[in-house]
Coordinates of C-alpha atoms and ligand atoms in Angstrom, one line a residue:
Chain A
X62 CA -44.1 -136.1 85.1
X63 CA -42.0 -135.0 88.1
X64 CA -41.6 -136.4 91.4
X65 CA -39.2 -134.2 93.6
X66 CA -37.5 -135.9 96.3
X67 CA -34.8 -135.5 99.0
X68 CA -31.8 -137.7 99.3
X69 CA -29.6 -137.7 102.4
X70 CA -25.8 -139.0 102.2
X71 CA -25.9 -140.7 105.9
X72 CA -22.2 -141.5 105.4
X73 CA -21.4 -137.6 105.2
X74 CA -23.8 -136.5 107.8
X75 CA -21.5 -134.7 110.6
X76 CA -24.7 -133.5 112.8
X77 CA -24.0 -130.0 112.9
X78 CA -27.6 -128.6 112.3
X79 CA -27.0 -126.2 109.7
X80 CA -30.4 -127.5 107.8
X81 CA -32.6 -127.3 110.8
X82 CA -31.5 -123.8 111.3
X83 CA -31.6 -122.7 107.5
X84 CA -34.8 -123.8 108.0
X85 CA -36.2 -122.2 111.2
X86 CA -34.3 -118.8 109.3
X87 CA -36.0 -119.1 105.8
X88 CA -40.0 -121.0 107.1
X89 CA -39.9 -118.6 110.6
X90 CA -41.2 -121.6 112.6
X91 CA -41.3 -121.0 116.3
X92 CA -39.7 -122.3 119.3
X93 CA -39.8 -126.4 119.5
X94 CA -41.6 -126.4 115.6
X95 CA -38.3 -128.6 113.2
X96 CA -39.6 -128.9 110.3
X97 CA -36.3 -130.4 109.3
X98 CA -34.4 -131.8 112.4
X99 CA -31.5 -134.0 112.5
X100 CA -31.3 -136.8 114.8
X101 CA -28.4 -137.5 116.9
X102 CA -28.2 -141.3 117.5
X103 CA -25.7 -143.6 119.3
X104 CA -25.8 -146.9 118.7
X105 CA -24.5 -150.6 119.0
X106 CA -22.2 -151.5 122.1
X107 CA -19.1 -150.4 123.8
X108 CA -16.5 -150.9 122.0
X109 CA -18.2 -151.0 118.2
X110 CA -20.0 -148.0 119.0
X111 CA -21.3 -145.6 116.5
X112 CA -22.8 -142.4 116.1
X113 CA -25.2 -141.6 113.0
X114 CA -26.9 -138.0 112.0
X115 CA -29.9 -138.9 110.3
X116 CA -32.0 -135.8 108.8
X117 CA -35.4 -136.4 109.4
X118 CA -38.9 -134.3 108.5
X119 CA -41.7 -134.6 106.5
X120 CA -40.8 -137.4 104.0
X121 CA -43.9 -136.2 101.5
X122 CA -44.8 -139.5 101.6
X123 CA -46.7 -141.2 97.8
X124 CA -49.3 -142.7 100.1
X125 CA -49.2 -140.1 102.6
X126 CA -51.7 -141.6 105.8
X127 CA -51.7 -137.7 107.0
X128 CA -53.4 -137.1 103.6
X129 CA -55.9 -140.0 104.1
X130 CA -56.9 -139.2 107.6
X131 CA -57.4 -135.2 107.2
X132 CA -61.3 -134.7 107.8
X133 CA -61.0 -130.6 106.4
X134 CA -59.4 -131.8 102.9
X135 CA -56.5 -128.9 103.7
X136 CA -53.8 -131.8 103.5
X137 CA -53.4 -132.8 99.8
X138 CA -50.4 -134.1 97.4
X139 CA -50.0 -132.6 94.5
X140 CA -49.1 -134.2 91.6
X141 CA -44.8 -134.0 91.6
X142 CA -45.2 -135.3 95.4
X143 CA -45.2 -132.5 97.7
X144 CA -47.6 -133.1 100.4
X145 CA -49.3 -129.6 101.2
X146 CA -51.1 -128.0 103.8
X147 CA -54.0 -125.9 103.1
X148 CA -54.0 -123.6 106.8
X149 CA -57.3 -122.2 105.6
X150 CA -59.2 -125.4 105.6
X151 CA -57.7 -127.2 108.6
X152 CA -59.2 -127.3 111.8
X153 CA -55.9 -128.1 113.9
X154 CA -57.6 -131.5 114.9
X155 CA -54.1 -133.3 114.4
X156 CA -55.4 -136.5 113.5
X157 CA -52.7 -136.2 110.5
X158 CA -50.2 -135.4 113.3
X159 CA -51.2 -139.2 114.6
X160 CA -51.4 -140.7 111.3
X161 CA -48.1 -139.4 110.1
X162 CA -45.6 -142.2 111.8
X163 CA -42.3 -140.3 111.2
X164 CA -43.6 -137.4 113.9
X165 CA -43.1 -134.9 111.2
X166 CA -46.4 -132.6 112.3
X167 CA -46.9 -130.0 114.6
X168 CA -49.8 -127.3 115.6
X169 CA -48.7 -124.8 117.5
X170 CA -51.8 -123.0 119.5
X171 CA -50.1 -119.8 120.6
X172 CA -47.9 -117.2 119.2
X173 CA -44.8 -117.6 120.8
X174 CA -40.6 -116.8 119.9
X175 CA -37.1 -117.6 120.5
X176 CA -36.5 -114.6 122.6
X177 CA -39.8 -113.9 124.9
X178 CA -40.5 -110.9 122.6
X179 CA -40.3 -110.9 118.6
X180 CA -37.8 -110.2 117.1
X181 CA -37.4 -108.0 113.7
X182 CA -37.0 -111.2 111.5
X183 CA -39.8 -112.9 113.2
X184 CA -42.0 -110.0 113.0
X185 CA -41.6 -110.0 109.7
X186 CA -42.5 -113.5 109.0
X187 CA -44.8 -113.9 111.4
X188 CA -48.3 -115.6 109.9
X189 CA -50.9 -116.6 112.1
X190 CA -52.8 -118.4 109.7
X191 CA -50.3 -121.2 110.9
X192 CA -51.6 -120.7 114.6
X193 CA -53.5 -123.4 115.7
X194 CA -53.8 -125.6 112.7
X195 CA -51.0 -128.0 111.2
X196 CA -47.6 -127.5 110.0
X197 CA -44.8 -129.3 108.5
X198 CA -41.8 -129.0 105.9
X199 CA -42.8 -127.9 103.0
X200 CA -39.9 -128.7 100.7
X201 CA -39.9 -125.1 100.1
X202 CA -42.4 -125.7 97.6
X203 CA -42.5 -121.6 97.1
X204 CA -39.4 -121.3 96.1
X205 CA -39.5 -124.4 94.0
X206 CA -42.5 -123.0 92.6
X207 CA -41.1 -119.4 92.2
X208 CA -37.9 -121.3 90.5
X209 CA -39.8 -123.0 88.0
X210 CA -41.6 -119.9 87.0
X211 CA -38.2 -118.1 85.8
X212 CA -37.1 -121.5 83.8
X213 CA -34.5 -122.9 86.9
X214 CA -34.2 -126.1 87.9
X215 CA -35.0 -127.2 91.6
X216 CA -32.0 -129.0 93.3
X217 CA -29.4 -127.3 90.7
X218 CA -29.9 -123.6 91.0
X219 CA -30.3 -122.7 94.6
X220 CA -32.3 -120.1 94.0
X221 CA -35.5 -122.8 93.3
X222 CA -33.5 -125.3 95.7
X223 CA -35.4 -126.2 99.5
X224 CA -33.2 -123.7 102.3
X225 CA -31.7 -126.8 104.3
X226 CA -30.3 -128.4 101.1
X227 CA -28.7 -125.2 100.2
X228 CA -26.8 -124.5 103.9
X229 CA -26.0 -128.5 104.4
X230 CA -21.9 -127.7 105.0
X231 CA -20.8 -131.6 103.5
X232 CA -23.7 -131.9 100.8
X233 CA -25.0 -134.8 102.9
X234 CA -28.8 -133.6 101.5
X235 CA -29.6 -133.6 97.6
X236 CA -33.0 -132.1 96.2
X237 CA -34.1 -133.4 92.3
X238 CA -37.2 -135.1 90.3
X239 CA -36.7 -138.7 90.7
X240 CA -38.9 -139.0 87.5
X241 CA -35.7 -137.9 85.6
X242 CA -33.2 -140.5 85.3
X243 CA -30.0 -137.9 84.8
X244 CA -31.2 -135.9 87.9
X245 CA -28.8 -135.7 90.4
X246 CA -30.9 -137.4 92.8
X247 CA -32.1 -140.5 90.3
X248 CA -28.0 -140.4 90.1
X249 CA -27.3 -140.9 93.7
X250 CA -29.6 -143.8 94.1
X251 CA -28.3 -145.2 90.9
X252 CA -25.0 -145.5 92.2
X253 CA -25.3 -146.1 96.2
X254 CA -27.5 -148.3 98.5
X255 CA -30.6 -146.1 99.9
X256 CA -33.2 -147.0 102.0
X257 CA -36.6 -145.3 103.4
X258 CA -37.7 -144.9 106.7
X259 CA -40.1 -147.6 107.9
X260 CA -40.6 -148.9 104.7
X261 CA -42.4 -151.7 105.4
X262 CA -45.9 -149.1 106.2
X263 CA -46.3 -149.0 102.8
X264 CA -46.0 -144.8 102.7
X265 CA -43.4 -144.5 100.5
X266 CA -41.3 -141.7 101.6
X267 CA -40.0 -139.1 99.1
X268 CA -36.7 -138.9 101.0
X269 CA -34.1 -141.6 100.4
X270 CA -31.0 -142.3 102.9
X271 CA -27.2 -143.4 101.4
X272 CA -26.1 -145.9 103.4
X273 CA -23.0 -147.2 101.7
X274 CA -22.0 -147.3 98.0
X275 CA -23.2 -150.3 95.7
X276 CA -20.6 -153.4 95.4
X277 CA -18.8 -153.0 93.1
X278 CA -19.0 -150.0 92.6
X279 CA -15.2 -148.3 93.0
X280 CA -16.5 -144.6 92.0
X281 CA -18.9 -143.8 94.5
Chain B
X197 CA -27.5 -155.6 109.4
X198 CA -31.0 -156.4 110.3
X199 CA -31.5 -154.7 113.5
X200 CA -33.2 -151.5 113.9
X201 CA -31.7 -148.3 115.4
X202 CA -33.3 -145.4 116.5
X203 CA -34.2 -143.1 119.6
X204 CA -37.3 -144.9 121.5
X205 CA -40.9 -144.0 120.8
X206 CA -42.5 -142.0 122.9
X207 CA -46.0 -141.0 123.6
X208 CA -48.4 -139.2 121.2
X209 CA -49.2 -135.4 122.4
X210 CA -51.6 -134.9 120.3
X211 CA -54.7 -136.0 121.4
X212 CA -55.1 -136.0 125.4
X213 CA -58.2 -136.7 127.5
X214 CA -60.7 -134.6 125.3
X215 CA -60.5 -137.1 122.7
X216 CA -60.3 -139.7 124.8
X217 CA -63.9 -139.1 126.2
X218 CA -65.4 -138.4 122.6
X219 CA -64.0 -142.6 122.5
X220 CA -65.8 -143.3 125.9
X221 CA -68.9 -141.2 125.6
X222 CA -69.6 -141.5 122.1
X223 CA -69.2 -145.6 122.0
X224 CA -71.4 -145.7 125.2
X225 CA -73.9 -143.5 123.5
X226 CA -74.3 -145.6 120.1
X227 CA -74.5 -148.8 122.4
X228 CA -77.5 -147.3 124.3
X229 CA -79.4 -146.8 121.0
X230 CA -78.3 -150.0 120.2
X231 CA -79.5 -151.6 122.9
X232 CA -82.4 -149.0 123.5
X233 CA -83.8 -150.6 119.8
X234 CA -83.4 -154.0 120.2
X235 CA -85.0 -153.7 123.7
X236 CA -88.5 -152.7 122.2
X237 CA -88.8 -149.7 124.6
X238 CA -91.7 -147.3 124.5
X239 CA -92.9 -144.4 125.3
X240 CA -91.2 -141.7 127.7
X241 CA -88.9 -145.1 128.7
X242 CA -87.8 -144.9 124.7
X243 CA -87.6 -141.1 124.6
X244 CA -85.3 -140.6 127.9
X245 CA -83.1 -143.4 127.2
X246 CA -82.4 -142.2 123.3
X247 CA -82.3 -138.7 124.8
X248 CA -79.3 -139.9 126.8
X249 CA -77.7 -141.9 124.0
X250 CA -77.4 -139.1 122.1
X251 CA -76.4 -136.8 125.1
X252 CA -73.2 -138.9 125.5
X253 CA -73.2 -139.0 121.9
X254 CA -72.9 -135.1 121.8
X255 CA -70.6 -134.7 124.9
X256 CA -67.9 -137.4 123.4
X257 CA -68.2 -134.2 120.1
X258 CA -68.1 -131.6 122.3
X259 CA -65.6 -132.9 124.4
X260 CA -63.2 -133.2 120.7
X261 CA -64.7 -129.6 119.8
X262 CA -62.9 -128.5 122.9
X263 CA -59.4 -130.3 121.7
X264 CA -59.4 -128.8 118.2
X265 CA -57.3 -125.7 117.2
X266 CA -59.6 -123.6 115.2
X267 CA -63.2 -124.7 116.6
X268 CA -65.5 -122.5 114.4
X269 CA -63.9 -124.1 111.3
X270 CA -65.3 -127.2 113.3
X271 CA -67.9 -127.5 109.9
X272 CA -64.9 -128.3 107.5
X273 CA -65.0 -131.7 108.9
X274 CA -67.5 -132.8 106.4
X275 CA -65.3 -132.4 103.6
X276 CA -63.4 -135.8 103.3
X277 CA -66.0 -138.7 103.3
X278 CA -63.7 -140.2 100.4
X279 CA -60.8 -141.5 102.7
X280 CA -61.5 -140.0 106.5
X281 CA -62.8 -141.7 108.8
X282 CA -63.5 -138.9 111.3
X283 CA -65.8 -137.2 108.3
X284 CA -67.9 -140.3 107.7
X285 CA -68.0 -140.5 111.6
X286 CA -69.5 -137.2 112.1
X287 CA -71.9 -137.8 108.8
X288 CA -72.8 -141.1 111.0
X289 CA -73.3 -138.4 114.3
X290 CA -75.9 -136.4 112.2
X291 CA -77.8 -139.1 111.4
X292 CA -78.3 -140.0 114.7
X293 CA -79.2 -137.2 116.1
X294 CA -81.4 -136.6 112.5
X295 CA -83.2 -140.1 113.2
X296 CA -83.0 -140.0 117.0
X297 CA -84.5 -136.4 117.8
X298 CA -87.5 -138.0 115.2
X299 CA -87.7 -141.1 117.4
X300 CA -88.1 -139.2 120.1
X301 CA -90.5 -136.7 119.2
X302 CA -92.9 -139.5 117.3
X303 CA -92.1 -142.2 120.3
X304 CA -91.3 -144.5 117.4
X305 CA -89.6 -147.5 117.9
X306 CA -89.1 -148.0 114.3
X307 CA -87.1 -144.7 113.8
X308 CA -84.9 -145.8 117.2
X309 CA -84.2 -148.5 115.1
X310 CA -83.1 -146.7 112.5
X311 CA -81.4 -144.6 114.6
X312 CA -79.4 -147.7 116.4
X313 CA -78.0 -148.4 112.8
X314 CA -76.7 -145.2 112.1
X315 CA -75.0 -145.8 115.8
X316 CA -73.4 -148.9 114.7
X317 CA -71.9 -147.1 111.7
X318 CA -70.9 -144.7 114.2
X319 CA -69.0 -146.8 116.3
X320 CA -67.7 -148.6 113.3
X321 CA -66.0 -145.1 112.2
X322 CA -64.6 -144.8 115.7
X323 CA -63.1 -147.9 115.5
X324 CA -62.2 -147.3 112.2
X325 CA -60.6 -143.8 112.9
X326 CA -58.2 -145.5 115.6
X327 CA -56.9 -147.9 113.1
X328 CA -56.1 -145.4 110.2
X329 CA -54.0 -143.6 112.9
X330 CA -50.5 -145.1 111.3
X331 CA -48.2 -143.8 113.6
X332 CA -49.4 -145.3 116.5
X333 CA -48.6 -148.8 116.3
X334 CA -50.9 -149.9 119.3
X335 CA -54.3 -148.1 117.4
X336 CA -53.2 -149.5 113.6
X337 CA -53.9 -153.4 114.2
X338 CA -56.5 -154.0 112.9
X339 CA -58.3 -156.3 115.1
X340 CA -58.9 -153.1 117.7
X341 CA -61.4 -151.8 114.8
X342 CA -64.0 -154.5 116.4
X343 CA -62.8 -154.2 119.9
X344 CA -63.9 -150.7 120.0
X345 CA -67.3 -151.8 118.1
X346 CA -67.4 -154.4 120.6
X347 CA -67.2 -152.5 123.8
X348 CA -69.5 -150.1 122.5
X349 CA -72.1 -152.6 122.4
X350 CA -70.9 -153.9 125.8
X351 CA -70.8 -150.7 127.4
X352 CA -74.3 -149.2 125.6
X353 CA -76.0 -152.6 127.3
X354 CA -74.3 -152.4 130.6
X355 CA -75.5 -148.9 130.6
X356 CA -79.3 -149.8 129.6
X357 CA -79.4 -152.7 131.5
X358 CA -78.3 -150.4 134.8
X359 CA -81.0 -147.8 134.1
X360 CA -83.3 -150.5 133.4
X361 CA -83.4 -151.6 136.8
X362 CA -84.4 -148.1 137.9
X363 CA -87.9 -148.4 136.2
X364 CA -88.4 -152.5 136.6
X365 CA -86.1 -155.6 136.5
X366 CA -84.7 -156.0 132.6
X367 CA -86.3 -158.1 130.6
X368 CA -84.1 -161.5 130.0
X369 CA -83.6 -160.6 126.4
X370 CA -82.0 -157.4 127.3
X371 CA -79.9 -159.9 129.7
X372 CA -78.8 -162.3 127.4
X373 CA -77.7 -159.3 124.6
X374 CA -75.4 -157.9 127.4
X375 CA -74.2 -161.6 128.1
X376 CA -73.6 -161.5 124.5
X377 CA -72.0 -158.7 124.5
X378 CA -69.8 -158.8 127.0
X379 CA -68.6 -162.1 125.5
X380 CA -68.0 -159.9 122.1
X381 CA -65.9 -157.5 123.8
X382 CA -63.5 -160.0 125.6
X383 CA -63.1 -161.9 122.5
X384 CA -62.0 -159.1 120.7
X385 CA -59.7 -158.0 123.2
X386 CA -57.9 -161.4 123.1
X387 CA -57.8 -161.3 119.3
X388 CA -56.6 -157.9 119.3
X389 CA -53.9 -158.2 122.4
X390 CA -52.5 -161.1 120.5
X391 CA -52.2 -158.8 117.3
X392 CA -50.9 -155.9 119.6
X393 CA -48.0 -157.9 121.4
X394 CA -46.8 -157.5 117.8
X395 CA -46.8 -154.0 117.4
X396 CA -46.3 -152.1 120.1
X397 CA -43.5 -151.4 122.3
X398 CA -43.2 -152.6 125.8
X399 CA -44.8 -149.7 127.5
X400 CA -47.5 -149.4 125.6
X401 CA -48.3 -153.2 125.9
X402 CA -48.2 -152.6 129.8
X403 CA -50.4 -150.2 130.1
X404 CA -52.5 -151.9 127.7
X405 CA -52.5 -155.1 130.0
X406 CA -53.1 -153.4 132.9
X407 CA -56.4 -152.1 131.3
X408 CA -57.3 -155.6 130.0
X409 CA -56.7 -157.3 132.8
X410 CA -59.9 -155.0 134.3
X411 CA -61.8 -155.6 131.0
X412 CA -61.9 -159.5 131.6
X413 CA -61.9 -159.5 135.7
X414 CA -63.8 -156.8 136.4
X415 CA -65.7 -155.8 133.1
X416 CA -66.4 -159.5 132.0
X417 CA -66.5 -162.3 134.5
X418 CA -67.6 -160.1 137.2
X419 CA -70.8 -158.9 135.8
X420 CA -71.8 -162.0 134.4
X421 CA -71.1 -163.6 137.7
X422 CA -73.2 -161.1 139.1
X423 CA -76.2 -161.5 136.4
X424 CA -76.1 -165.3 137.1
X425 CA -76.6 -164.6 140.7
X426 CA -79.4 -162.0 139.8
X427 CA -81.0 -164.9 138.0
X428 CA -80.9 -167.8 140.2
X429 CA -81.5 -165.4 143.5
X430 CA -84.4 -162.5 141.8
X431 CA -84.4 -160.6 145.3
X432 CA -80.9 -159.7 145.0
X433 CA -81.0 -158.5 141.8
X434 CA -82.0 -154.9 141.5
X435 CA -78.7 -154.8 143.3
X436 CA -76.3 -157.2 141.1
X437 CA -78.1 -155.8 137.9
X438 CA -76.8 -152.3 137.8
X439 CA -73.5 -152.9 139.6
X440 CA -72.8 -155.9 136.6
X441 CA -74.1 -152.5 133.8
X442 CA -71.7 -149.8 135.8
X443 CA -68.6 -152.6 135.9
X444 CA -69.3 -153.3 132.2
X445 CA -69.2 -149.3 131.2
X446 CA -66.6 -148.4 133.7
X447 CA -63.9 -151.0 132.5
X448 CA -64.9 -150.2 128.7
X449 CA -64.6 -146.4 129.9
X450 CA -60.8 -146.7 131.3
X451 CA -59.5 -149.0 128.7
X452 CA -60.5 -146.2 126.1
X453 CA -58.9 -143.9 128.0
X454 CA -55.3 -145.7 128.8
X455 CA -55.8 -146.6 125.1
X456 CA -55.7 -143.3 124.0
X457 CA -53.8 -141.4 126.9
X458 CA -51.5 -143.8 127.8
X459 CA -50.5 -146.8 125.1
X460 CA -50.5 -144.6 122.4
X461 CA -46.6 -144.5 121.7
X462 CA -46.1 -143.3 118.3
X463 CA -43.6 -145.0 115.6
X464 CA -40.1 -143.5 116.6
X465 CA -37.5 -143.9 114.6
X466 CA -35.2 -146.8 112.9
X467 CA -32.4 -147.2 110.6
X468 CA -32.6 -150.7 108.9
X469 CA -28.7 -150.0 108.2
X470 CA -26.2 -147.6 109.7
X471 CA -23.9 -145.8 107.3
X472 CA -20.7 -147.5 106.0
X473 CA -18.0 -145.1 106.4
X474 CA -14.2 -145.1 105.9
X475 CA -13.3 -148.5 106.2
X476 CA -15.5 -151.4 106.7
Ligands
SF4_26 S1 -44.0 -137.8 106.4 FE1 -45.9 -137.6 107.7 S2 -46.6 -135.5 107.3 FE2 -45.2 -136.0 105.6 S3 -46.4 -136.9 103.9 FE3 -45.7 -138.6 105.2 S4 -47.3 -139.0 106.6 FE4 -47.7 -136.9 105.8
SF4_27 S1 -55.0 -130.9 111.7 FE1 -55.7 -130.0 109.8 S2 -54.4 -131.0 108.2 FE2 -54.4 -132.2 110.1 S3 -56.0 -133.7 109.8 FE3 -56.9 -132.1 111.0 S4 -57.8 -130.7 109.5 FE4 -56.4 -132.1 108.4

């Protein structure tokens, strides 16, 4: 079995949006749609005062509430994890938008583009079969499925690898099966202390933060 | 570190005043066939009040046809009765309408009856539907599954007992149910607000307040102040009657709506540790 997931190194996290772009460039979302975004947040008290970039998106969650809640059937996880959205079937109700508590969903009604008027690249990837119905990160599952198909392996060979984990400048974001204990990413979590975003839903996130190494643990 | 950092929640966009009245008609609605059945009406009295309860019924689905992005897909609704609530709730719509329209058109009480069950289950499923919502931490506690059921009762008896008075003075069974009732619907809202204070953040818990505070004054001790004057003085009570049904539906109808448009901040973000970097 496979279960792909993302990890994200908070410690080397400097904020600089590369991902959210790589991914507005390779998914052609439009104006105010982040599929992957990347919070800047200040916090604690003048003088021990710290700033922390924390890459945030659709967490393709095991027990996914978007997935429960969806009337149409068009949101469904497949079985290595990634929660998918069938635009055909949904009826752009957003109750999975209300469900999902880590604001990862978005319908947008009306066609609409960075500069007023399309431009080549978004003429070109314009599809308005994501008008009016749900949308979220994907983890590129096209190109991890197109990778697979030509033997690569997602997370290692870019070419099969999700667009925001390719750009990230300080490898802050990692991409592997956690079902494989010599994956990079079961690798990562071996060695370091990770947590999940609101954990204590019971959702259990794909997507893993690095918080600080394990102690004891010099090499990390 | 235990604390939790992140940027504030803010409020839900998703769902504005459209499905907020599917909420307030819809539970009003079910509580009129509700009350409509256990009344024992007859005749053209059963027909037009069913009629209206599944009027509201339909303009509470309307209302949500209006709010949804691709409304002739409006059919694929019906595919997840498995784990959505909103697809069992419209299964629950078709039935009554299915055993409402019959109840109309044979005057039966006994399919109204019917009828008022399958408008329970509906209200159920809206209650139901609120609390699947994870990412709202005001809808999820669980306690507001009932309080929704509850004022759906309340406010489906307010309304019969108001139009009641139009034809004769209610009957004292119909009286004590919305007494009942309305007892129902502040309990819940005391269980539920001491589950929400849990939950929520601070804004959402004031606007919730604010709401509740008219549930218990003016949708709760109000009325059945007014119905125990209506019994003790009978002249004054084709007055008192209907004003005690309108102040039962009106408070249910705003605390749906401030529910919905106005405590429904969603989860925001938090970081149960920051990151350890450089030295510690
Ligand atoms: S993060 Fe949100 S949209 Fe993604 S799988 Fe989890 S609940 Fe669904
Ligand atoms: S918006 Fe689409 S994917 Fe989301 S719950 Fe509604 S039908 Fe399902």
């Amino acid at each position: 079995m496979t279960r792909w997931a993302m990890v994200a190194d908070l410690r080397r996290c400097v904020g600089c949006q590369t991902c959210t772009a790589s991914c507005k460039q390779a998914n052609a979302t439009p104006p105010e749609v982040q599929w992957r975004r990347v919070l800047d947040m200040e916090v604690g008290e003048y003088p021990a005062v710290k700033r922390v970039f924390v890459p945030v998106g659709c967490m393709h969650c095991d027990e996914p509430p978007c997935m429960h809640v969806c009337p149409s059937t068009a949101t469904k996880k497949r079985p290595d994890g990634i929660v998918t959205i069938d635009y055909e079937l949904c009826i752009g109700c957003s109750y999975c938008a209300i469900a999902c508590p880590y604001q990862a969903r978005y319908k947008t009604d009306r066609a609409s583009f960075a500069y007023g008027k399309a431009t080549v690249q978004e003429t070109q990837a314009f599809n308005p079969k994501r008008l009016a119905v749900a949308t979220k990160c994907t983890f590129c599952v096209d190109r991890i499925d197109a990778g697979l198909a030509k033997g690569l392996t997602p997370g290692i060979d870019p070419e099969a690898t999700p667009a925001c984990v390719n750009s990230c400048i300080s490898q802050t974001l990692s991409f592997g099966d956690l079902e494989d204990p010599h994956s990079n990413v079961s690798q990562l979590l071996a060695e370091n202390q990770t947590f999940r975003m609101h954990e204590e839903l019971g959702t259990g996130p794909g997507f893993y933060y690095i918080w600080d190494k394990k102690q004891g643990d010099a090499s990390a | 570190m235990n604390d939790n950092f992140g940027p504030k929640p803010w409020h839900q966009t998703n769902w504005d005043f459209r499905a907020a009245f599917n909420f307030m008609f819809g539970s009003a609605g079910a509580g009129l066939l509700v009350a409509v059945a256990i009344s024992g009406a007859a005749g053209n009295a059963l027909r037009a009040e069913m009629l209206l309860g599944m009027a509201l019924i339909g303009a509470g689905l309307l209302s949500v046809w209006f709010e949804i992005g691709r409304p002739l897909r409006a059919m694929n609704v019906g595919f997840n009765p498995f784990t959505s609530w909103m697809t069992r709730e419209s299964f629950a719509a078709g039935l009554v309408f299915a055993l409402g329209l019959a109840a109309v058109w044979f005057a039966s009480l006994h399919l109204a009856q019917a009828a008022a069950l399958a408008a329970l289950v509906f209200a159920y499923c809206q209650g139901r539907i609120l609390q699947a919502a994870k990412g709202i931490p005001a809808w999820r506690v669980p306690a507001l599954i009932w309080l929704v059921f509850t004022t759906a009762l309340a406010e489906g008896a307010g309304l019969f007992v108001a139009l009641a008075v139009l034809a004769d003075t209610p009957a004292r069974g119909a009286l004590g149910y919305f007494s009942l009732a309305l007892i129902a619907r502040v309990l819940a809202w005391s269980i539920y607000r001491g589950g929400v204070a849990k939950a929520a953040v601070r804004p959402a818990l004031a606007a919730l307040d604010r709401a509740g505070k008219m549930l218990v004054q003016l949708g709760t001790v109000a009325p059945l102040a007014l119905l125990l004057v209506g019994w003790f003085v009978p002249e004054v009570a084709r007055v008192l009657m209907p004003l005690a049904g309108v102040a039962a539906l009106a408070t249910g109808w705003q605390f749906k709506f401030v529910l919905i448009t106005r405590a429904a901040y969603n989860q925001g973000f938090a970081l149960p540790h920051l990151p350890v970097r450089g030295t510690r």
